[in-house]
C-alpha cells in the first residue's frame, strides 16, 4: 500500500475482494486490487476495476424528500417514526415491515434486525437475500443444524475436481474463477465440471459441461449418490456422524435420471470422476437456489459430500458462493424473517429468552415473519400498511414485479433509503432518505468464505446523505428506544454484535466472534480481514471435518429427496422455459454499474438468448426484436440467436429497469412461485411465449445529453461522451425531423438530414459550435451502423457522422469485449486471423485485451475456439 491509499472492500459480489482506494481530491477515486487481501491477492474483475467510474454525484439523492418536497432530516425521521408508531398503535406490530438487503453493512443490518425483532416486536423484516441465499440457508440448517459454509477459498485451489453447478462463476464471481483457472494452469490434472442448462463463459474452463434440463438437479445428484454407493466411495467411518443415509440412498435409487435429459455417457463420465476423486468441491449458486425445489437441490448436493465424508477438509466440500457483498453478514445478523441474530432460532424459546435479555428487548416475536414474496403480497392486500425499503429495488428484482409495483403504489406509507431517487422503487416512495454510498461509509462485510473485512469511507458524504446505520439508529431513538439505539459509530454497533455472538457460542452454535468484542475504535479502524469464528480458543478454519455438527443429535442429516419439476409446465400457450440471470459487467438494477461507460459497453442492451432452431421456426432473424409473454407480464427484448441455449429454452438478463429499458423488466414475467421450505422464488424457470416483434422502424441514437425515446422499445446506456440508445416502435411518427428535435430537446445549432422516405430510412445529425450534439439513425430493419464508433463521435467535430461508419479502409471494431482497453470483437477476430494468434495470452500481447482484470479471458477463449482448426489455449 502506498501513501494516500486506503484499504477497503469491493462494492459488489460475495467474493469480497480487497481494494486499495486513492481519492483524487476532486471526488474521483483510483482503485486497485489489494495484494494482501486473502480473497483476491491483488486481483480485481472488470466491475471492481471500474469502481472509480461509479462514484460521481450524477443522479445522487442529496437530501430527504417527503411527498416530492425537500425536507430536513428532523422532519424526515420524525415522519417515518410517526407513521410507524401510528400504524403499530392502530393495527399491531405485524402491520409494518422492513425490506432490506444483502448489500447493507453488518452494522446497518444488525440494527434493522434489532429494531424489528427486539423493539417493534414483529419478525416482518426480510431481505433480498430471500431471492438469493434462502434455499442454501434452509439446506444448511436441515443438514448441519446451522447455516454454516464449511470450507474456504483455498479449497477451490486445492481440489482435484471442482464442480460448478448453477453458477456462472466466470461472470458472477470472476476473481474466484481466475483463482481456479490459475490453479488448473499450474496443475493441469485438475478437472472442472460445469452443470448448467446454458453453455456459459464458465464452460471455457470445463472439462465436462452437463446441460441438464432446467430444475433437474435433484435427480442428477440423487443419481450421483447412487453411483457413490455402487462405486464404493461411501465413507463408513464418517457415516457414524450422519443420520439418514439409508433412506436418502433408497430414495435416490428410485429417482429417474431421465429427468436430467442428459446423455448417459456424459452422466457416466461425471459420476466416475466424482466417485474417484477424493478432493472434490461442489460450488453452487442461483441455478440451485432460485428454484421451487431449491432447498432439496442444496440437500441433494450436501448428501453426496456427507456420504463420502468429503467435507471440511482441504480441497473438499460443498461450497455455496454468496452473491452480494454482505449476503453472508446478513445471514449472521439474522436478517431473514425466519432467523434470529447470530444464527439463533426464532422458534427456540431459550434463544429468544437469551436475546431478549441481552437487548433488554421490549417485545419479541415468537413466530417467523413474512418472507419477501408473502410480504409484498401482504402489502398488496393492505395488511402491511407501512414499509421501509433499504438498499434494494424490489419493483424490479422481485418476481411478479408489476404486482409488487402495484402493491407499493397502493400502500399507505412507503419509505425508501437509497443513494439515488431514480429507481423504479424510489419513484413509488412517500419518503425518500438519502444514503451515503459505498465509498462514503464505514463498516464490515462477510464474504463467501466467512472472512470479515472492513469497508472504509474515503469520500465525504455528499449533500445531506447519511449512512444507513445512522438512519436506523435515529429512527430507533425517535421511536422511544433511546438507550437501545444510542450508537454513535459503526464500531460501537460492531462491539455489541460481537458480544452478542458469545451467547450463540454459549449455545454451542457456529457463529461466535466474541474474540472481537473488545476492539477499541482504533483496533476496529485497523481491523485486518479475519475469518470467523473468532473466539479465545479458535480463529477461522473449516467446519465439519471432525464429524461434529450443530443438530440436536450432533450428527449431520442426509435427506431422502424426490425430484420435483419446476412449478409451471411449458405447454402450447407458453412453450418456452425462461431462464434469467446476470451479465459480466452489470450489477443488478444498474444504479451503479450503469454509470460506467466502460462497463456499459460490453452488452449495451437487454436481450433474449434463443436457439437457432427456435429462431428459425419463429422467423426471428438476428438482431430483430422479440416479444416475450408469460402469464404474468410481457416484455420486448433484442433477439440473440445462439446455440449456447438449448432448443425450447430462452435466457434473459435481470438488469434492465424502468430507468434503462422499461420493456425489459424481466421480473414482470416471473411467477411469484417459491420453494416451500425456503420461500425463495423460482427466478430461473418461468414459462413464456416468444414472438417476433413487428417493428415499423428501428432506431439508434447518440447524444451528449441524456435523452428518453418515446417508443415501444428503448434501451439507453452510458458512453464516455454521453448516452446511446436503441429503440423501435410499431408505428412511424408522422414527421421524423420533428421527432428528432423533440427527442434531443435541442434548440439552435445546425441540423443535417439524410432522408429516404421511400426506403424508410432517416438520419439526422445536430451540431453546435462545430461539435456533434446528437445523431439519430432510423431504418425499417435493425439499424446497420458502427455503434461504438458513432457513440465516440458525440462531442467531436464529426463532419461525416451521418455516414454512420468509418471509411471503407477502416474496419468496424465491433462491440467491446475487453472493457479495460476497449477492444472490440472484430478487432480481436481479425487479429486472430491475420496474425495467427493461438492463445489468450497471444491476443493480450498483440492487443492488450485481457491483460488487466482478465474478466474477458473466457470470451477471448471462445473467440479462439470459434475459428475452425485451432486449439484455444487459456
Ligand atoms: N456481473 C455480476 N456479478 C454478480 C452479480 C451481478 O448482478 N452481476 N450479482 C451477484 C449476486 S447477488 C449473485 S446471487 C450471484 C449469482 O451468481 P450466479 O448464480 O452464478 O448467476 P446467475 O446468472 O443468476 O445464474 C447462474 C446460472 O444458473 C443457471 N441455471 C438456470 N437454471 C438452472 C438449473 O435448473 N440448474 C442448474 N444447475 N443451473 C441452472 C443459469 O443458466 C445461469 O448460468 O452473482 C453475483 N455476482
Ligand atoms: N429474474 C430474476 N430476478 C432476480 C434474480 C435473478 O437471478 N433473476 N436475482 C435475485 C438476487 S440473487 C438478488 S441479490 C436481487 C438483487 O436485486 P436488488 O437488491 O433489488 O438490486 P440492486 O440493484 O442491487 O439494488 C440495490 C439498491 O440499493 C441502492 N444503494 C446502493 N448503495 C446504497 C447504500 O449504501 N445504501 C442504500 N440505502 N442504498 C444503496 C442502489 O441504488 C439500488 O437501488 O435480485 C433478485 N432478482
Ligand atoms: S470478483 Fe469482482 S465484483 Fe466480485 S468482489 Fe472481486 S472485484 Fe468485486
Ligand atoms: Mo443475489
PDB file of C-alpha atoms in Angstrom, residues 568-732:
ATOM      1  CA  UNK A 568     -45.036 -24.177 -14.057  1.00  0.00           C
ATOM      2  CA  UNK A 569     -45.060 -26.556 -17.009  1.00  0.00           C
ATOM      3  CA  UNK A 570     -44.415 -25.437 -20.515  1.00  0.00           C
ATOM      4  CA  UNK A 571     -47.204 -26.179 -22.951  1.00  0.00           C
ATOM      5  CA  UNK A 572     -48.880 -24.989 -26.102  1.00  0.00           C
ATOM      6  CA  UNK A 573     -49.543 -21.472 -24.897  1.00  0.00           C
ATOM      7  CA  UNK A 574     -46.166 -20.938 -23.199  1.00  0.00           C
ATOM      8  CA  UNK A 575     -43.797 -23.343 -24.922  1.00  0.00           C
ATOM      9  CA  UNK A 576     -40.513 -21.862 -23.645  1.00  0.00           C
ATOM     10  CA  UNK A 577     -38.679 -22.230 -20.357  1.00  0.00           C
ATOM     11  CA  UNK A 578     -37.498 -18.732 -19.386  1.00  0.00           C
ATOM     12  CA  UNK A 579     -34.211 -18.658 -17.514  1.00  0.00           C
ATOM     13  CA  UNK A 580     -32.878 -15.377 -16.093  1.00  0.00           C
ATOM     14  CA  UNK A 581     -29.593 -14.201 -14.606  1.00  0.00           C
ATOM     15  CA  UNK A 582     -26.610 -11.957 -14.936  1.00  0.00           C
ATOM     16  CA  UNK A 583     -24.152 -10.500 -17.391  1.00  0.00           C
ATOM     17  CA  UNK A 584     -20.457  -9.830 -16.812  1.00  0.00           C
ATOM     18  CA  UNK A 585     -20.353  -6.083 -16.456  1.00  0.00           C
ATOM     19  CA  UNK A 586     -23.669  -5.037 -14.889  1.00  0.00           C
ATOM     20  CA  UNK A 587     -24.708  -5.262 -11.273  1.00  0.00           C
ATOM     21  CA  UNK A 588     -28.396  -5.996 -10.655  1.00  0.00           C
ATOM     22  CA  UNK A 589     -30.590  -2.978 -11.397  1.00  0.00           C
ATOM     23  CA  UNK A 590     -27.617  -0.994 -12.769  1.00  0.00           C
ATOM     24  CA  UNK A 591     -27.869   2.022 -10.474  1.00  0.00           C
ATOM     25  CA  UNK A 592     -24.089   1.952 -10.091  1.00  0.00           C
ATOM     26  CA  UNK A 593     -22.508  -0.092 -12.903  1.00  0.00           C
ATOM     27  CA  UNK A 594     -24.851   1.667 -15.348  1.00  0.00           C
ATOM     28  CA  UNK A 595     -22.945   4.891 -14.635  1.00  0.00           C
ATOM     29  CA  UNK A 596     -19.736   3.448 -16.052  1.00  0.00           C
ATOM     30  CA  UNK A 597     -19.264   3.900 -19.789  1.00  0.00           C
ATOM     31  CA  UNK A 598     -16.663   1.152 -19.830  1.00  0.00           C
ATOM     32  CA  UNK A 599     -18.960  -1.384 -18.170  1.00  0.00           C
ATOM     33  CA  UNK A 600     -21.930  -0.309 -20.285  1.00  0.00           C
ATOM     34  CA  UNK A 601     -20.019  -1.005 -23.492  1.00  0.00           C
ATOM     35  CA  UNK A 602     -19.915  -4.780 -23.002  1.00  0.00           C
ATOM     36  CA  UNK A 603     -23.604  -5.580 -23.526  1.00  0.00           C
ATOM     37  CA  UNK A 604     -25.433  -2.307 -24.026  1.00  0.00           C
ATOM     38  CA  UNK A 605     -28.902  -3.716 -24.454  1.00  0.00           C
ATOM     39  CA  UNK A 606     -31.274  -6.264 -22.880  1.00  0.00           C
ATOM     40  CA  UNK A 607     -31.538  -9.460 -24.895  1.00  0.00           C
ATOM     41  CA  UNK A 608     -33.129 -12.862 -25.174  1.00  0.00           C
ATOM     42  CA  UNK A 609     -30.838 -15.801 -25.894  1.00  0.00           C
ATOM     43  CA  UNK A 610     -32.721 -18.073 -28.258  1.00  0.00           C
ATOM     44  CA  UNK A 611     -31.661 -21.272 -30.026  1.00  0.00           C
ATOM     45  CA  UNK A 612     -31.206 -21.034 -33.831  1.00  0.00           C
ATOM     46  CA  UNK A 613     -33.784 -23.780 -34.441  1.00  0.00           C
ATOM     47  CA  UNK A 614     -36.403 -21.908 -32.437  1.00  0.00           C
ATOM     48  CA  UNK A 615     -35.485 -18.644 -34.112  1.00  0.00           C
ATOM     49  CA  UNK A 616     -35.915 -20.259 -37.495  1.00  0.00           C
ATOM     50  CA  UNK A 617     -39.292 -21.738 -36.614  1.00  0.00           C
ATOM     51  CA  UNK A 618     -40.481 -18.364 -35.333  1.00  0.00           C
ATOM     52  CA  UNK A 619     -38.958 -16.456 -38.278  1.00  0.00           C
ATOM     53  CA  UNK A 620     -36.814 -14.425 -35.948  1.00  0.00           C
ATOM     54  CA  UNK A 621     -33.722 -13.042 -37.626  1.00  0.00           C
ATOM     55  CA  UNK A 622     -30.522 -11.870 -35.899  1.00  0.00           C
ATOM     56  CA  UNK A 623     -30.945  -8.542 -34.092  1.00  0.00           C
ATOM     57  CA  UNK A 624     -34.702  -8.498 -34.562  1.00  0.00           C
ATOM     58  CA  UNK A 625     -36.794  -7.646 -31.543  1.00  0.00           C
ATOM     59  CA  UNK A 626     -38.945 -10.236 -29.844  1.00  0.00           C
ATOM     60  CA  UNK A 627     -41.989 -10.042 -27.633  1.00  0.00           C
ATOM     61  CA  UNK A 628     -41.840 -12.393 -24.680  1.00  0.00           C
ATOM     62  CA  UNK A 629     -45.047 -13.087 -22.777  1.00  0.00           C
ATOM     63  CA  UNK A 630     -45.769 -15.068 -19.665  1.00  0.00           C
ATOM     64  CA  UNK A 631     -48.937 -15.480 -17.601  1.00  0.00           C
ATOM     65  CA  UNK A 632     -47.685 -12.501 -15.559  1.00  0.00           C
ATOM     66  CA  UNK A 633     -46.324  -9.964 -17.984  1.00  0.00           C
ATOM     67  CA  UNK A 634     -44.830  -9.028 -21.287  1.00  0.00           C
ATOM     68  CA  UNK A 635     -41.522  -7.684 -22.455  1.00  0.00           C
ATOM     69  CA  UNK A 636     -39.691  -6.696 -25.606  1.00  0.00           C
ATOM     70  CA  UNK A 637     -36.051  -7.692 -25.967  1.00  0.00           C
ATOM     71  CA  UNK A 638     -33.376  -7.978 -28.654  1.00  0.00           C
ATOM     72  CA  UNK A 639     -33.024 -11.483 -30.072  1.00  0.00           C
ATOM     73  CA  UNK A 640     -29.607 -13.005 -29.523  1.00  0.00           C
ATOM     74  CA  UNK A 641     -29.631 -16.189 -31.541  1.00  0.00           C
ATOM     75  CA  UNK A 642     -27.158 -18.677 -30.111  1.00  0.00           C
ATOM     76  CA  UNK A 643     -26.724 -22.374 -29.520  1.00  0.00           C
ATOM     77  CA  UNK A 644     -25.491 -21.574 -26.013  1.00  0.00           C
ATOM     78  CA  UNK A 645     -29.090 -22.230 -25.011  1.00  0.00           C
ATOM     79  CA  UNK A 646     -30.962 -25.451 -25.723  1.00  0.00           C
ATOM     80  CA  UNK A 647     -33.974 -25.557 -28.022  1.00  0.00           C
ATOM     81  CA  UNK A 648     -37.095 -24.708 -26.024  1.00  0.00           C
ATOM     82  CA  UNK A 649     -35.111 -22.663 -23.531  1.00  0.00           C
ATOM     83  CA  UNK A 650     -34.507 -18.927 -23.529  1.00  0.00           C
ATOM     84  CA  UNK A 651     -32.421 -16.729 -21.261  1.00  0.00           C
ATOM     85  CA  UNK A 652     -32.767 -13.043 -20.402  1.00  0.00           C
ATOM     86  CA  UNK A 653     -30.691 -10.834 -18.107  1.00  0.00           C
ATOM     87  CA  UNK A 654     -32.270  -9.366 -14.967  1.00  0.00           C
ATOM     88  CA  UNK A 655     -30.613  -5.953 -15.088  1.00  0.00           C
ATOM     89  CA  UNK A 656     -32.797  -3.582 -17.120  1.00  0.00           C
ATOM     90  CA  UNK A 657     -35.366  -1.354 -15.427  1.00  0.00           C
ATOM     91  CA  UNK A 658     -37.916   1.363 -15.985  1.00  0.00           C
ATOM     92  CA  UNK A 659     -34.980   3.772 -15.983  1.00  0.00           C
ATOM     93  CA  UNK A 660     -32.891   1.994 -18.616  1.00  0.00           C
ATOM     94  CA  UNK A 661     -35.240  -0.167 -20.738  1.00  0.00           C
ATOM     95  CA  UNK A 662     -38.826  -0.199 -19.474  1.00  0.00           C
ATOM     96  CA  UNK A 663     -39.982  -3.042 -21.720  1.00  0.00           C
ATOM     97  CA  UNK A 664     -37.221  -5.284 -20.373  1.00  0.00           C
ATOM     98  CA  UNK A 665     -38.082  -5.552 -16.666  1.00  0.00           C
ATOM     99  CA  UNK A 666     -37.842  -9.311 -16.840  1.00  0.00           C
ATOM    100  CA  UNK A 667     -39.224  -9.982 -13.363  1.00  0.00           C
ATOM    101  CA  UNK A 668     -42.595  -8.770 -14.599  1.00  0.00           C
ATOM    102  CA  UNK A 669     -42.708 -12.182 -16.337  1.00  0.00           C
ATOM    103  CA  UNK A 670     -41.561 -14.337 -13.437  1.00  0.00           C
ATOM    104  CA  UNK A 671     -44.244 -16.071 -11.352  1.00  0.00           C
ATOM    105  CA  UNK A 672     -44.268 -15.475  -7.585  1.00  0.00           C
ATOM    106  CA  UNK A 673     -43.735 -19.189  -7.034  1.00  0.00           C
ATOM    107  CA  UNK A 674     -41.468 -20.201  -4.161  1.00  0.00           C
ATOM    108  CA  UNK A 675     -39.693 -23.154  -2.613  1.00  0.00           C
ATOM    109  CA  UNK A 676     -41.977 -24.472   0.150  1.00  0.00           C
ATOM    110  CA  UNK A 677     -39.126 -24.776   2.647  1.00  0.00           C
ATOM    111  CA  UNK A 678     -37.078 -21.658   1.985  1.00  0.00           C
ATOM    112  CA  UNK A 679     -39.611 -19.285   0.443  1.00  0.00           C
ATOM    113  CA  UNK A 680     -37.111 -18.498  -2.313  1.00  0.00           C
ATOM    114  CA  UNK A 681     -38.658 -17.611  -5.672  1.00  0.00           C
ATOM    115  CA  UNK A 682     -38.216 -19.706  -8.793  1.00  0.00           C
ATOM    116  CA  UNK A 683     -36.428 -16.983 -10.777  1.00  0.00           C
ATOM    117  CA  UNK A 684     -34.868 -19.420 -13.247  1.00  0.00           C
ATOM    118  CA  UNK A 685     -37.825 -21.390 -14.547  1.00  0.00           C
ATOM    119  CA  UNK A 686     -40.723 -19.248 -15.699  1.00  0.00           C
ATOM    120  CA  UNK A 687     -42.702 -20.195 -18.797  1.00  0.00           C
ATOM    121  CA  UNK A 688     -43.010 -17.932 -21.795  1.00  0.00           C
ATOM    122  CA  UNK A 689     -44.118 -17.497 -25.357  1.00  0.00           C
ATOM    123  CA  UNK A 690     -41.824 -15.788 -27.855  1.00  0.00           C
ATOM    124  CA  UNK A 691     -42.870 -13.944 -30.991  1.00  0.00           C
ATOM    125  CA  UNK A 692     -41.252 -11.688 -33.483  1.00  0.00           C
ATOM    126  CA  UNK A 693     -41.991  -8.074 -32.644  1.00  0.00           C
ATOM    127  CA  UNK A 694     -43.195  -6.361 -35.794  1.00  0.00           C
ATOM    128  CA  UNK A 695     -41.327  -3.119 -35.757  1.00  0.00           C
ATOM    129  CA  UNK A 696     -42.411  -0.301 -38.016  1.00  0.00           C
ATOM    130  CA  UNK A 697     -38.988   1.238 -37.508  1.00  0.00           C
ATOM    131  CA  UNK A 698     -35.720   0.585 -35.727  1.00  0.00           C
ATOM    132  CA  UNK A 699     -33.520   3.403 -34.457  1.00  0.00           C
ATOM    133  CA  UNK A 700     -30.166   4.076 -32.881  1.00  0.00           C
ATOM    134  CA  UNK A 701     -29.196   7.415 -31.372  1.00  0.00           C
ATOM    135  CA  UNK A 702     -26.345   9.036 -29.512  1.00  0.00           C
ATOM    136  CA  UNK A 703     -26.180  12.374 -27.734  1.00  0.00           C
ATOM    137  CA  UNK A 704     -24.031  14.289 -25.312  1.00  0.00           C
ATOM    138  CA  UNK A 705     -27.077  14.824 -23.056  1.00  0.00           C
ATOM    139  CA  UNK A 706     -29.387  12.191 -21.620  1.00  0.00           C
ATOM    140  CA  UNK A 707     -32.497  11.617 -23.741  1.00  0.00           C
ATOM    141  CA  UNK A 708     -35.513   9.362 -23.422  1.00  0.00           C
ATOM    142  CA  UNK A 709     -37.089   7.926 -26.571  1.00  0.00           C
ATOM    143  CA  UNK A 710     -40.862   7.649 -26.743  1.00  0.00           C
ATOM    144  CA  UNK A 711     -41.182   4.175 -28.216  1.00  0.00           C
ATOM    145  CA  UNK A 712     -42.492   0.675 -27.511  1.00  0.00           C
ATOM    146  CA  UNK A 713     -38.951  -0.464 -27.006  1.00  0.00           C
ATOM    147  CA  UNK A 714     -35.985   1.561 -25.862  1.00  0.00           C
ATOM    148  CA  UNK A 715     -32.739   0.846 -24.062  1.00  0.00           C
ATOM    149  CA  UNK A 716     -30.329   3.545 -23.004  1.00  0.00           C
ATOM    150  CA  UNK A 717     -26.693   3.225 -21.973  1.00  0.00           C
ATOM    151  CA  UNK A 718     -23.882   5.463 -20.834  1.00  0.00           C
ATOM    152  CA  UNK A 719     -20.998   6.227 -23.163  1.00  0.00           C
ATOM    153  CA  UNK A 720     -17.766   8.079 -22.485  1.00  0.00           C
ATOM    154  CA  UNK A 721     -19.181  11.101 -24.336  1.00  0.00           C
ATOM    155  CA  UNK A 722     -22.804  10.922 -23.249  1.00  0.00           C
ATOM    156  CA  UNK A 723     -25.570   8.453 -23.952  1.00  0.00           C
ATOM    157  CA  UNK A 724     -26.657   5.992 -26.583  1.00  0.00           C
ATOM    158  CA  UNK A 725     -29.998   4.326 -27.115  1.00  0.00           C
ATOM    159  CA  UNK A 726     -31.614   1.679 -29.232  1.00  0.00           C
ATOM    160  CA  UNK A 727     -35.308   1.988 -29.848  1.00  0.00           C
ATOM    161  CA  UNK A 728     -38.120   0.745 -32.010  1.00  0.00           C
ATOM    162  CA  UNK A 729     -41.832   1.176 -32.473  1.00  0.00           C
ATOM    163  CA  UNK A 730     -44.666  -0.434 -34.341  1.00  0.00           C
ATOM    164  CA  UNK A 731     -45.974   2.774 -35.887  1.00  0.00           C
ATOM    165  CA  UNK A 732     -43.935   5.508 -37.506  1.00  0.00           C
TER     166      UNK A 732
END
